[in-house]
Amino acid sequence: GLTIVELHQQAGTVALTARATQPSACCPRCTAESTHVHSYYTRRPHDLPLVGYMLRLLLHVRRWRCRNGACATTTFCEPLPGLLAPSAQRTLRLTTTLQALGLALGGEAGARQSQRQAMPTSPDTLLRLTRTIAIPAPVAPRVLAVDDFAFRKGRTYGTILVDGEQHHPVDLLPERSAAALAAWLQEHPGVEIITRDRAHEYARGANDGAPQALQVLDRWHLIGNLQEALARLLDRLRSRLQALLTTPCDGDKGSSGPAPRSIYDRDLRRGTKDQVAQQQSRARRHARYAEVKALHRQGLKILQIARTLEISRQTVRRYIASEQFPEISQQPRQPSILDPYVAYLQERWDAGCRANKQLYTELQALGYRGSIRPVVQWTLLRREQPPEGMQRSGRKPARQVELFVGAETAPQVPAGKPKLPGSQSLAWLLLEEATSLTAAKQQLVEPLKQDADLTMACSLAQRFLSMVRKRRPEELGPWLEAVLASGIGELVTFAVGLQRETVNVRAAVELPYSNGVAEGNVTRLKQIRRAMYGRGNFDLLRIRVLVAA
Ligand SMILES: [Zn+2]
């Protein structure tokens, strides 16, 4: 119903003038056809860009008169279905494009992209448009996986509901509370099975909102809880286990003389950027550990401490349980291309050869294929003072590393002796099946088996895993009895917790459903939240998660 009159270009903008030519129009209220024009006017909406130029429409349209005496409308504007809504500033196709941009990139990045694509929009407008996207009303699935996600870690949480069979997100709730879940379940009846973690809120919410539904504990959360219990045990036994690791090594280490130094045996007065950062983060963690201990001594509850310090309850529980500051395990260093030549290098160094170029040439003759850089790094660590030449070239002195040692720190393990990994990773290691461990890991675990408590805990944990993997609910009862009889406090606490909801644990072992589907969606949700910068308001987050699904 529009005829193009002219195309006019001016300073990066194209103006397209068009005239409405329809001989009649229908009243939007009573649908009666009218041929009576009331007045003429011009609308100037933005449209999708034209060959890289911003496009503005100049539409000469009319206001029509409704002749139906029974209709409350006297005049109405030119209907432009599919192109432009009444009183809109943008064409429908531009709005849809901007909504997709806001959905995919969020406000800031989306606005930048809109500039580049010749349809400039502010972040706020983009988000406002994104908010108007209509999302289909959620339908209750047969199997519902319930999980939480953090708006701010340790502080505020929301709930994500996922279809346990189709694996797509069903809805997002702004809080992690029994009331919110119960209300949703009441509004969306029909859920038969609910998989959830062991948080009391979701248990209560499911009981209140869908009492007829079978609640299934999530297997991965169960295994995670088991790992946490094991890690707390490891924290408690730490010094005992470390002793087991180091004692038997004394004999052979002493006889073989000092091990050849490798490129990474760094002089601690000069460290890499990484070492500085590592020590700083360790100092931060140690300070937090001390704070947790202090608040705990003052009698604060775990939840209160977590809220005060804005850390997770799990971390608080771990810190309270461990007698020593729990170290996190360090990644083993990558092998260096210089490694096979370090013994020779040391020999030449001891013989007094200090020239990098000379050493490098000699190594090349021996077959060394790397650059001179590792050689320079190696010698640099062994020089008392930087050589004259380097000082004159104006190079800054190497960074100073202050090794941070807290009062409650674990005793330093002498270099060259194996160090016990952090409790978290060691706990996962102990949960792995012995046959799937690499030789190095097996070597690490082997001496720990001398500890009777740990060995018993491991065998109980393995039994639990195999029961879950092989889906043998009939083994649950005997397993619980065995744990309670073991007297290992950390596992007993775990078992007592399970006993309170035996039915749900049994269902978890028996049925194929798990929250794994929810976890995957939580990961995706985190990525979306990161892309939305500071503007991740809940309604937007919900639209992005549900529409982009
Ligand atoms: Zn009418």
Coordinates of C-alpha atoms and ligand atoms in Angstrom, one line a residue:
G1 CA 0.0 0.0 0.0
L2 CA 3.1 2.3 -0.2
T3 CA 4.6 3.9 -3.3
I4 CA 8.2 5.0 -3.2
V5 CA 8.5 8.7 -4.2
E6 CA 12.2 9.4 -3.9
L7 CA 15.5 8.2 -2.4
H8 CA 17.6 11.0 -0.9
Q9 CA 21.1 10.7 0.5
Q10 CA 22.6 13.1 3.0
A11 CA 25.7 12.7 5.3
G12 CA 25.6 9.0 6.0
T13 CA 21.9 8.7 6.0
V14 CA 19.5 7.7 3.3
A15 CA 16.0 9.0 3.5
L16 CA 13.3 7.1 1.6
T17 CA 10.1 8.9 0.9
A18 CA 7.0 6.9 0.3
R19 CA 3.3 7.7 0.0
A20 CA 0.4 5.6 1.1
T21 CA -1.9 4.8 -1.8
Q22 CA -4.6 2.5 -0.4
P23 CA -8.0 3.8 -1.4
S24 CA -9.5 2.7 1.8
A25 CA -8.6 1.5 5.3
C26 CA -10.2 -0.6 8.0
C27 CA -10.9 0.7 11.5
P28 CA -8.8 -1.2 14.0
R29 CA -11.7 -1.3 16.5
C30 CA -14.8 -2.2 14.5
T31 CA -13.0 -3.4 11.3
A32 CA -15.5 -1.3 9.2
E33 CA -14.0 -0.1 5.9
S34 CA -13.6 3.6 5.5
T35 CA -12.9 5.7 2.4
H36 CA -13.0 9.0 4.3
V37 CA -9.6 10.7 4.8
H38 CA -9.5 12.9 7.9
S39 CA -6.1 14.4 7.4
Y40 CA -2.5 14.0 6.0
Y41 CA 0.7 13.7 8.0
T42 CA 4.3 12.4 7.9
R43 CA 5.9 9.6 10.0
R44 CA 9.7 9.3 10.2
P45 CA 10.6 5.9 11.6
H46 CA 14.1 4.3 11.5
D47 CA 14.5 1.2 9.4
L48 CA 17.1 -1.4 8.7
P49 CA 20.3 0.0 7.1
L50 CA 20.4 0.3 3.3
V51 CA 23.7 -0.7 1.6
G52 CA 25.6 0.3 4.8
Y53 CA 23.8 3.6 5.3
M54 CA 21.4 4.5 8.1
L55 CA 17.9 4.4 6.7
R56 CA 15.1 6.7 7.7
L57 CA 11.6 6.5 6.2
L58 CA 9.5 9.5 5.4
L59 CA 6.0 8.1 5.1
H60 CA 3.2 10.4 3.9
V61 CA 0.3 8.7 5.5
R62 CA -3.3 9.6 6.3
R63 CA -5.6 9.7 9.3
W64 CA -8.9 8.1 8.5
R65 CA -12.4 8.7 9.8
C66 CA -14.5 5.8 11.1
R67 CA -18.0 6.1 9.7
N68 CA -19.5 3.5 11.9
G69 CA -21.9 5.3 14.2
A70 CA -21.8 2.5 16.8
C71 CA -17.9 2.6 17.1
A72 CA -16.2 4.6 19.8
T73 CA -13.3 5.4 17.5
T74 CA -13.8 8.6 15.4
T75 CA -10.4 8.7 13.6
F76 CA -7.6 6.2 13.2
C77 CA -4.1 6.3 11.7
E78 CA -3.0 4.5 8.5
P79 CA -2.7 0.8 9.3
L80 CA 0.8 -0.5 8.1
P81 CA 0.6 -4.1 9.1
G82 CA 3.9 -6.0 9.2
L83 CA 5.9 -2.7 8.8
L84 CA 5.2 -0.3 11.5
A85 CA 3.1 -0.3 14.7
P86 CA 0.9 2.8 15.5
S87 CA 3.1 5.5 17.1
A88 CA 6.3 3.3 16.8
Q89 CA 9.7 5.0 16.1
R90 CA 11.2 1.9 14.5
T91 CA 9.9 -0.5 11.9
L92 CA 9.1 -4.0 13.1
R93 CA 12.0 -5.6 11.2
L94 CA 14.5 -3.2 12.8
T95 CA 13.0 -3.9 16.2
T96 CA 13.3 -7.7 15.7
T97 CA 16.9 -7.3 14.5
L98 CA 17.9 -5.1 17.5
Q99 CA 16.2 -7.6 19.9
A100 CA 18.3 -10.4 18.4
L101 CA 21.4 -8.3 18.9
G102 CA 20.5 -7.5 22.5
L103 CA 19.8 -11.1 23.1
A104 CA 23.0 -12.4 21.7
L105 CA 25.4 -9.7 23.0
G106 CA 23.8 -7.9 25.9
G107 CA 23.5 -4.1 26.2
E108 CA 27.0 -2.7 25.9
A109 CA 28.4 -5.1 23.3
G110 CA 25.1 -5.1 21.4
A111 CA 25.1 -1.3 21.2
R112 CA 28.6 -1.2 19.9
Q113 CA 27.7 -3.7 17.3
S114 CA 24.6 -1.7 16.3
Q115 CA 26.8 1.3 15.7
R116 CA 29.0 -0.7 13.3
Q117 CA 26.0 -2.0 11.5
A118 CA 24.5 1.5 10.8
M119 CA 21.5 1.2 13.2
P120 CA 23.0 3.0 16.2
T121 CA 21.2 2.3 19.5
S122 CA 22.1 3.0 23.1
P123 CA 22.7 0.1 25.5
D124 CA 19.6 1.1 27.5
T125 CA 17.3 1.2 24.5
L126 CA 18.7 -2.1 23.3
L127 CA 18.0 -3.7 26.7
R128 CA 14.5 -2.1 26.8
L129 CA 13.7 -3.7 23.4
T130 CA 15.1 -7.0 24.5
R131 CA 12.8 -6.9 27.6
T132 CA 9.8 -6.7 25.3
I133 CA 10.5 -10.1 23.7
A134 CA 7.6 -12.4 24.4
I135 CA 8.6 -15.7 25.9
P136 CA 6.3 -18.7 25.7
A137 CA 4.6 -19.5 29.0
P138 CA 6.5 -22.3 30.7
V139 CA 5.0 -25.8 30.6
A140 CA 5.5 -28.2 33.4
P141 CA 7.7 -31.2 32.3
R142 CA 7.2 -34.7 33.6
V143 CA 10.7 -34.8 35.1
L144 CA 11.9 -31.5 36.6
A145 CA 15.6 -30.9 37.5
V146 CA 16.0 -28.1 40.1
D147 CA 19.3 -26.5 40.7
D148 CA 20.7 -23.2 42.0
F149 CA 23.0 -20.7 40.4
A150 CA 24.8 -17.8 41.9
F151 CA 24.0 -14.1 41.1
R152 CA 26.9 -13.4 43.4
K153 CA 28.9 -16.3 44.8
G154 CA 28.2 -17.0 48.4
R155 CA 25.7 -14.2 48.5
T156 CA 22.6 -14.4 46.4
Y157 CA 21.3 -17.4 44.5
G158 CA 18.6 -18.0 42.0
T159 CA 16.9 -21.3 40.8
I160 CA 17.0 -22.8 37.4
L161 CA 14.4 -25.3 36.4
V162 CA 15.3 -27.7 33.6
D163 CA 13.3 -30.4 31.7
G164 CA 14.9 -33.6 32.9
E165 CA 14.1 -35.4 29.7
Q166 CA 14.4 -32.8 27.0
H167 CA 17.3 -31.0 28.8
H168 CA 16.2 -27.5 28.0
P169 CA 15.7 -24.8 30.6
V170 CA 12.0 -24.4 31.6
D171 CA 12.1 -21.4 33.8
L172 CA 14.3 -19.2 36.0
L173 CA 13.3 -18.1 39.6
P174 CA 14.9 -15.0 41.2
E175 CA 15.6 -16.8 44.5
R176 CA 16.6 -20.1 46.0
S177 CA 13.7 -20.6 48.4
A178 CA 11.1 -23.1 49.3
A179 CA 8.3 -20.6 48.7
A180 CA 9.4 -19.7 45.2
L181 CA 9.7 -23.3 44.1
A182 CA 6.4 -24.3 45.8
A183 CA 4.6 -21.4 44.1
W184 CA 6.0 -22.4 40.7
L185 CA 5.0 -26.0 41.1
Q186 CA 1.5 -25.0 42.1
E187 CA 1.1 -22.8 39.1
H188 CA 2.5 -25.5 36.8
P189 CA 1.0 -28.8 37.9
G190 CA 1.9 -32.1 36.2
V191 CA 5.5 -32.7 37.5
E192 CA 5.9 -36.3 38.4
I193 CA 9.6 -36.5 39.3
I194 CA 11.8 -33.8 40.8
T195 CA 15.5 -34.2 40.9
R196 CA 17.3 -31.9 43.3
D197 CA 20.3 -31.4 45.5
R198 CA 20.3 -31.9 49.2
A199 CA 19.4 -28.3 50.2
H200 CA 16.5 -28.2 52.6
E201 CA 14.9 -25.3 50.7
Y202 CA 14.2 -27.4 47.6
A203 CA 13.0 -30.4 49.6
R204 CA 10.5 -28.2 51.4
G205 CA 9.5 -26.4 48.2
A206 CA 8.9 -29.7 46.5
N207 CA 6.9 -31.1 49.4
D208 CA 4.7 -28.0 49.6
G209 CA 4.3 -27.4 45.8
A210 CA 4.0 -30.9 44.5
P211 CA 3.5 -33.4 47.3
Q212 CA 2.6 -36.2 44.9
A213 CA 5.9 -36.0 42.9
L214 CA 8.7 -38.4 43.7
Q215 CA 11.8 -36.5 44.8
V216 CA 15.1 -37.9 43.5
L217 CA 18.4 -36.7 45.0
D218 CA 20.8 -35.8 42.3
R219 CA 23.6 -38.4 41.9
W220 CA 26.3 -35.8 41.1
H221 CA 25.4 -33.8 44.2
L222 CA 25.6 -37.0 46.3
I223 CA 29.0 -37.8 44.9
G224 CA 30.1 -34.2 45.4
N225 CA 28.9 -34.4 49.1
L226 CA 30.9 -37.6 49.5
Q227 CA 34.0 -35.9 48.1
E228 CA 33.6 -33.0 50.5
A229 CA 33.4 -35.4 53.4
L230 CA 36.5 -37.1 52.2
A231 CA 38.3 -33.7 51.8
R232 CA 37.4 -32.7 55.4
L233 CA 38.8 -36.0 56.6
L234 CA 42.0 -35.3 54.6
D235 CA 42.3 -31.9 56.1
R236 CA 42.1 -33.5 59.5
L237 CA 44.7 -36.2 58.7
R238 CA 47.0 -33.9 56.8
S239 CA 50.1 -33.9 58.9
R240 CA 49.9 -37.7 59.5
L241 CA 49.6 -38.4 55.7
Q242 CA 52.4 -36.0 54.8
A243 CA 54.7 -37.9 57.2
L244 CA 53.8 -41.1 55.4
L245 CA 54.8 -39.6 52.1
T246 CA 58.2 -38.2 53.2
T247 CA 59.7 -40.7 55.6
P248 CA 60.4 -43.7 53.3
C249 CA 62.0 -41.4 50.7
D250 CA 64.8 -40.3 53.1
G251 CA 67.1 -43.2 52.4
D252 CA 67.4 -43.1 48.7
K253 CA 67.4 -39.3 48.4
G254 CA 70.4 -39.0 50.7
S255 CA 72.5 -41.6 48.9
S256 CA 72.2 -40.2 45.4
G257 CA 73.7 -36.8 46.3
P258 CA 72.1 -33.5 45.4
A259 CA 69.8 -33.8 42.5
P260 CA 70.8 -31.8 39.5
R261 CA 69.1 -28.4 39.6
S262 CA 66.7 -27.8 36.8
I263 CA 65.7 -24.5 35.2
Y264 CA 62.8 -24.2 37.6
D265 CA 64.8 -24.5 40.8
R266 CA 64.5 -20.8 41.2
D267 CA 66.4 -18.5 43.5
L268 CA 63.4 -17.3 45.6
R269 CA 64.7 -13.7 45.7
R270 CA 63.9 -13.4 42.1
G271 CA 60.6 -14.7 40.9
T272 CA 58.3 -14.7 38.0
K273 CA 55.2 -12.6 37.8
D274 CA 53.3 -15.8 38.3
Q275 CA 55.1 -16.6 41.5
V276 CA 54.3 -13.1 42.8
A277 CA 50.6 -13.5 41.9
Q278 CA 50.5 -16.9 43.5
Q279 CA 52.0 -15.7 46.7
Q280 CA 49.6 -12.8 46.9
S281 CA 46.5 -15.0 46.3
R282 CA 47.8 -17.4 48.9
A283 CA 48.2 -14.6 51.4
R284 CA 44.6 -13.5 50.7
R285 CA 43.3 -17.0 51.2
H286 CA 45.3 -17.3 54.4
A287 CA 43.9 -14.0 55.7
R288 CA 40.4 -15.3 55.0
Y289 CA 41.2 -18.6 56.7
A290 CA 42.3 -16.7 59.8
E291 CA 39.1 -14.6 59.7
V292 CA 36.9 -17.7 59.5
K293 CA 38.7 -19.3 62.4
A294 CA 38.3 -16.1 64.5
L295 CA 34.6 -15.7 63.7
H296 CA 34.1 -19.4 64.5
R297 CA 35.8 -18.9 67.9
Q298 CA 33.3 -16.1 68.5
G299 CA 30.6 -18.6 68.1
L300 CA 29.2 -17.6 64.7
K301 CA 27.3 -20.2 62.7
I302 CA 28.7 -21.4 59.3
L303 CA 26.0 -19.5 57.4
Q304 CA 26.6 -16.3 59.3
I305 CA 30.4 -16.5 58.6
A306 CA 29.7 -17.2 54.9
R307 CA 27.5 -14.1 54.7
T308 CA 29.8 -11.9 56.6
L309 CA 32.9 -12.8 54.5
E310 CA 31.0 -13.4 51.3
I311 CA 32.4 -16.8 50.7
S312 CA 30.7 -20.1 50.1
R313 CA 29.5 -22.2 53.0
Q314 CA 31.5 -25.1 51.7
T315 CA 34.8 -23.1 52.1
V316 CA 33.8 -22.0 55.6
R317 CA 33.0 -25.6 56.6
R318 CA 36.4 -26.8 55.2
Y319 CA 38.3 -24.0 57.0
I320 CA 36.6 -24.8 60.3
A321 CA 37.3 -28.5 60.0
S322 CA 41.0 -28.3 59.2
E323 CA 43.6 -27.7 61.8
Q324 CA 46.1 -26.3 59.3
F325 CA 45.7 -23.8 56.5
P326 CA 44.7 -26.0 53.6
E327 CA 47.0 -25.5 50.7
I328 CA 45.7 -25.8 47.2
S329 CA 47.6 -28.1 45.0
Q330 CA 50.0 -26.6 42.5
Q331 CA 50.2 -27.7 38.9
P332 CA 53.3 -29.7 38.1
R333 CA 55.6 -27.7 35.9
Q334 CA 55.8 -28.4 32.2
P335 CA 58.9 -30.2 31.1
S336 CA 61.5 -27.9 29.5
I337 CA 63.4 -28.5 26.3
L338 CA 66.5 -27.8 28.4
D339 CA 65.9 -30.6 30.8
P340 CA 68.2 -33.3 29.2
Y341 CA 71.1 -30.8 29.2
V342 CA 70.8 -29.4 32.7
A343 CA 73.4 -31.9 34.2
Y344 CA 76.0 -30.8 31.6
L345 CA 75.1 -27.2 32.1
Q346 CA 75.7 -27.5 35.8
E347 CA 79.0 -29.2 35.2
R348 CA 80.2 -26.3 33.0
W349 CA 78.9 -23.7 35.4
D350 CA 80.7 -25.3 38.3
A351 CA 83.9 -25.3 36.1
G352 CA 83.5 -21.6 35.9
C353 CA 82.0 -21.0 32.5
R354 CA 79.6 -18.1 32.7
A355 CA 79.1 -16.9 29.1
N356 CA 75.7 -17.6 27.7
K357 CA 76.8 -17.7 24.1
Q358 CA 79.6 -20.1 24.9
L359 CA 77.3 -22.5 26.8
Y360 CA 74.6 -22.2 24.1
T361 CA 77.1 -23.2 21.4
E362 CA 78.3 -26.1 23.4
L363 CA 74.8 -27.4 24.0
Q364 CA 74.0 -27.1 20.3
A365 CA 77.0 -29.3 19.6
L366 CA 75.4 -31.8 22.0
G367 CA 72.2 -31.7 20.0
Y368 CA 70.2 -29.0 21.9
R369 CA 67.5 -27.7 19.5
G370 CA 66.0 -24.8 21.5
S371 CA 66.8 -21.1 21.5
I372 CA 69.3 -19.3 23.8
R373 CA 66.5 -18.0 26.0
P374 CA 66.2 -21.0 28.4
V375 CA 70.0 -21.0 28.7
V376 CA 69.9 -17.3 29.7
Q377 CA 67.1 -17.9 32.2
W378 CA 69.0 -20.8 33.7
T379 CA 72.3 -18.9 34.2
L380 CA 70.4 -15.8 35.3
L381 CA 69.1 -17.7 38.3
R382 CA 72.6 -18.6 39.3
R383 CA 74.3 -15.3 39.0
E384 CA 74.8 -13.3 42.2
Q385 CA 74.5 -10.0 40.4
P386 CA 73.2 -9.3 37.0
P387 CA 76.1 -9.0 34.6
E388 CA 77.5 -5.6 34.0
G389 CA 76.2 -5.4 30.4
M390 CA 72.7 -6.0 31.5
Q391 CA 72.8 -3.2 34.1
R392 CA 74.0 -0.8 31.5
S393 CA 71.3 -1.7 29.1
G394 CA 68.9 -0.2 31.6
R395 CA 67.0 -3.4 32.4
K396 CA 65.0 -3.3 35.6
P397 CA 66.1 -5.6 38.4
A398 CA 64.2 -8.8 38.7
R399 CA 61.1 -8.8 40.9
Q400 CA 61.3 -9.5 44.5
V401 CA 59.2 -12.3 45.8
E402 CA 58.4 -12.4 49.4
L403 CA 57.4 -15.8 50.4
F404 CA 54.4 -15.6 52.7
V405 CA 54.4 -17.9 55.6
G406 CA 51.5 -17.8 58.0
A407 CA 51.7 -18.7 61.7
E408 CA 49.3 -21.7 61.2
T409 CA 50.9 -22.8 58.0
A410 CA 51.7 -26.4 57.4
P411 CA 55.4 -27.3 58.0
Q412 CA 57.4 -26.7 54.9
V413 CA 58.2 -29.8 53.0
P414 CA 61.9 -30.0 52.1
A415 CA 62.5 -29.6 48.4
G416 CA 62.9 -32.8 46.4
K417 CA 60.4 -34.8 48.6
P418 CA 56.9 -35.5 47.4
K419 CA 54.3 -33.0 48.6
L420 CA 50.8 -34.1 49.5
P421 CA 48.3 -32.5 47.0
G422 CA 45.6 -30.3 48.3
S423 CA 42.7 -32.0 50.1
Q424 CA 40.1 -31.2 47.4
S425 CA 42.1 -32.7 44.5
L426 CA 43.4 -35.6 46.6
A427 CA 39.8 -36.5 47.6
W428 CA 38.8 -36.7 43.9
L429 CA 41.9 -38.7 43.2
L430 CA 41.0 -41.2 45.9
L431 CA 37.5 -41.5 44.4
E432 CA 38.9 -42.6 41.1
E433 CA 39.0 -46.2 40.4
A434 CA 42.5 -47.6 41.1
T435 CA 42.7 -49.2 37.7
S436 CA 42.2 -45.9 35.9
L437 CA 45.0 -44.0 37.8
T438 CA 48.2 -43.1 36.0
A439 CA 51.4 -44.6 37.3
A440 CA 52.5 -41.3 38.9
K441 CA 49.2 -40.9 40.7
Q442 CA 49.3 -44.5 41.9
Q443 CA 52.7 -43.9 43.3
L444 CA 51.4 -41.0 45.2
V445 CA 48.4 -42.8 46.6
E446 CA 50.2 -46.0 47.5
P447 CA 52.1 -44.9 50.7
L448 CA 48.9 -43.3 52.0
K449 CA 47.3 -46.8 52.3
Q450 CA 49.4 -47.3 55.4
D451 CA 46.9 -45.1 57.2
A452 CA 44.1 -47.4 58.5
D453 CA 41.5 -44.7 58.8
L454 CA 42.1 -43.4 55.3
T455 CA 42.1 -46.8 53.8
M456 CA 38.8 -47.6 55.4
A457 CA 37.3 -44.3 54.3
C458 CA 38.4 -44.9 50.8
S459 CA 37.0 -48.4 50.6
L460 CA 33.7 -47.1 51.9
A461 CA 33.7 -44.3 49.4
Q462 CA 34.5 -46.6 46.6
R463 CA 31.6 -48.9 47.7
F464 CA 29.2 -46.0 47.6
L465 CA 30.4 -45.0 44.1
S466 CA 30.0 -48.5 42.7
M467 CA 26.6 -48.8 44.2
V468 CA 25.6 -45.5 42.4
R469 CA 27.3 -46.5 39.1
K470 CA 25.8 -50.0 39.0
R471 CA 22.4 -48.8 40.3
R472 CA 22.1 -51.2 43.3
P473 CA 19.7 -49.6 45.8
E474 CA 19.7 -52.8 47.8
E475 CA 23.3 -52.1 48.9
L476 CA 22.3 -48.8 50.5
G477 CA 21.2 -50.2 53.9
P478 CA 24.3 -52.3 54.5
W479 CA 26.5 -49.4 53.3
L480 CA 25.0 -47.0 55.8
E481 CA 25.4 -49.5 58.6
A482 CA 29.1 -50.0 57.7
V483 CA 29.8 -46.3 57.7
L484 CA 28.1 -45.7 61.1
A485 CA 30.1 -48.5 62.5
S486 CA 33.4 -47.2 61.1
G487 CA 33.6 -44.3 63.5
I488 CA 35.1 -41.9 60.9
G489 CA 33.4 -38.7 61.9
E490 CA 33.3 -37.0 58.5
L491 CA 31.7 -40.0 56.8
V492 CA 29.3 -40.6 59.7
T493 CA 28.0 -37.1 59.3
F494 CA 27.4 -37.7 55.6
A495 CA 25.6 -41.0 56.3
V496 CA 23.4 -39.6 59.0
G497 CA 22.3 -36.9 56.5
L498 CA 21.5 -39.6 53.9
Q499 CA 19.5 -41.5 56.5
R500 CA 17.1 -38.6 56.9
E501 CA 16.0 -39.0 53.3
T502 CA 16.6 -42.6 52.5
V503 CA 13.7 -42.8 50.1
N504 CA 15.2 -40.0 47.9
V505 CA 18.7 -41.4 48.1
R506 CA 17.3 -44.8 47.1
A507 CA 15.5 -43.2 44.1
A508 CA 18.7 -41.5 43.1
V509 CA 20.5 -44.9 43.0
E510 CA 17.7 -46.6 41.2
L511 CA 16.4 -44.1 38.6
P512 CA 18.3 -42.8 35.5
Y513 CA 17.4 -39.1 36.1
S514 CA 20.1 -36.7 37.3
N515 CA 20.7 -33.0 37.6
G516 CA 23.5 -33.3 35.1
V517 CA 21.2 -31.7 32.7
A518 CA 20.7 -28.7 35.1
E519 CA 24.4 -28.4 35.6
G520 CA 25.0 -28.0 31.9
N521 CA 22.4 -25.3 31.8
V522 CA 23.9 -23.5 34.8
T523 CA 27.2 -23.4 32.9
R524 CA 25.5 -21.8 29.9
L525 CA 23.7 -19.4 32.2
K526 CA 27.1 -18.3 33.7
Q527 CA 28.4 -17.5 30.2
I528 CA 25.3 -15.4 29.4
R529 CA 25.6 -13.5 32.7
R530 CA 29.2 -12.7 32.0
A531 CA 28.3 -11.3 28.6
M532 CA 25.7 -9.0 30.1
Y533 CA 28.2 -7.0 32.2
G534 CA 26.6 -5.1 35.1
R535 CA 23.2 -5.1 33.6
G536 CA 22.3 -8.7 34.2
N537 CA 18.9 -7.9 35.7
F538 CA 16.8 -10.9 36.5
D539 CA 14.1 -10.4 33.9
L540 CA 16.7 -10.0 31.1
L541 CA 18.6 -13.0 32.2
R542 CA 15.4 -15.0 32.2
I543 CA 14.5 -13.9 28.7
R544 CA 18.0 -14.7 27.4
V545 CA 18.1 -18.1 29.0
L546 CA 14.7 -19.1 27.9
V547 CA 14.5 -17.6 24.4
A548 CA 18.0 -18.5 23.3
A549 CA 17.5 -22.1 24.5
Ligands
ZN1 ZN -14.6 1.9 14.0

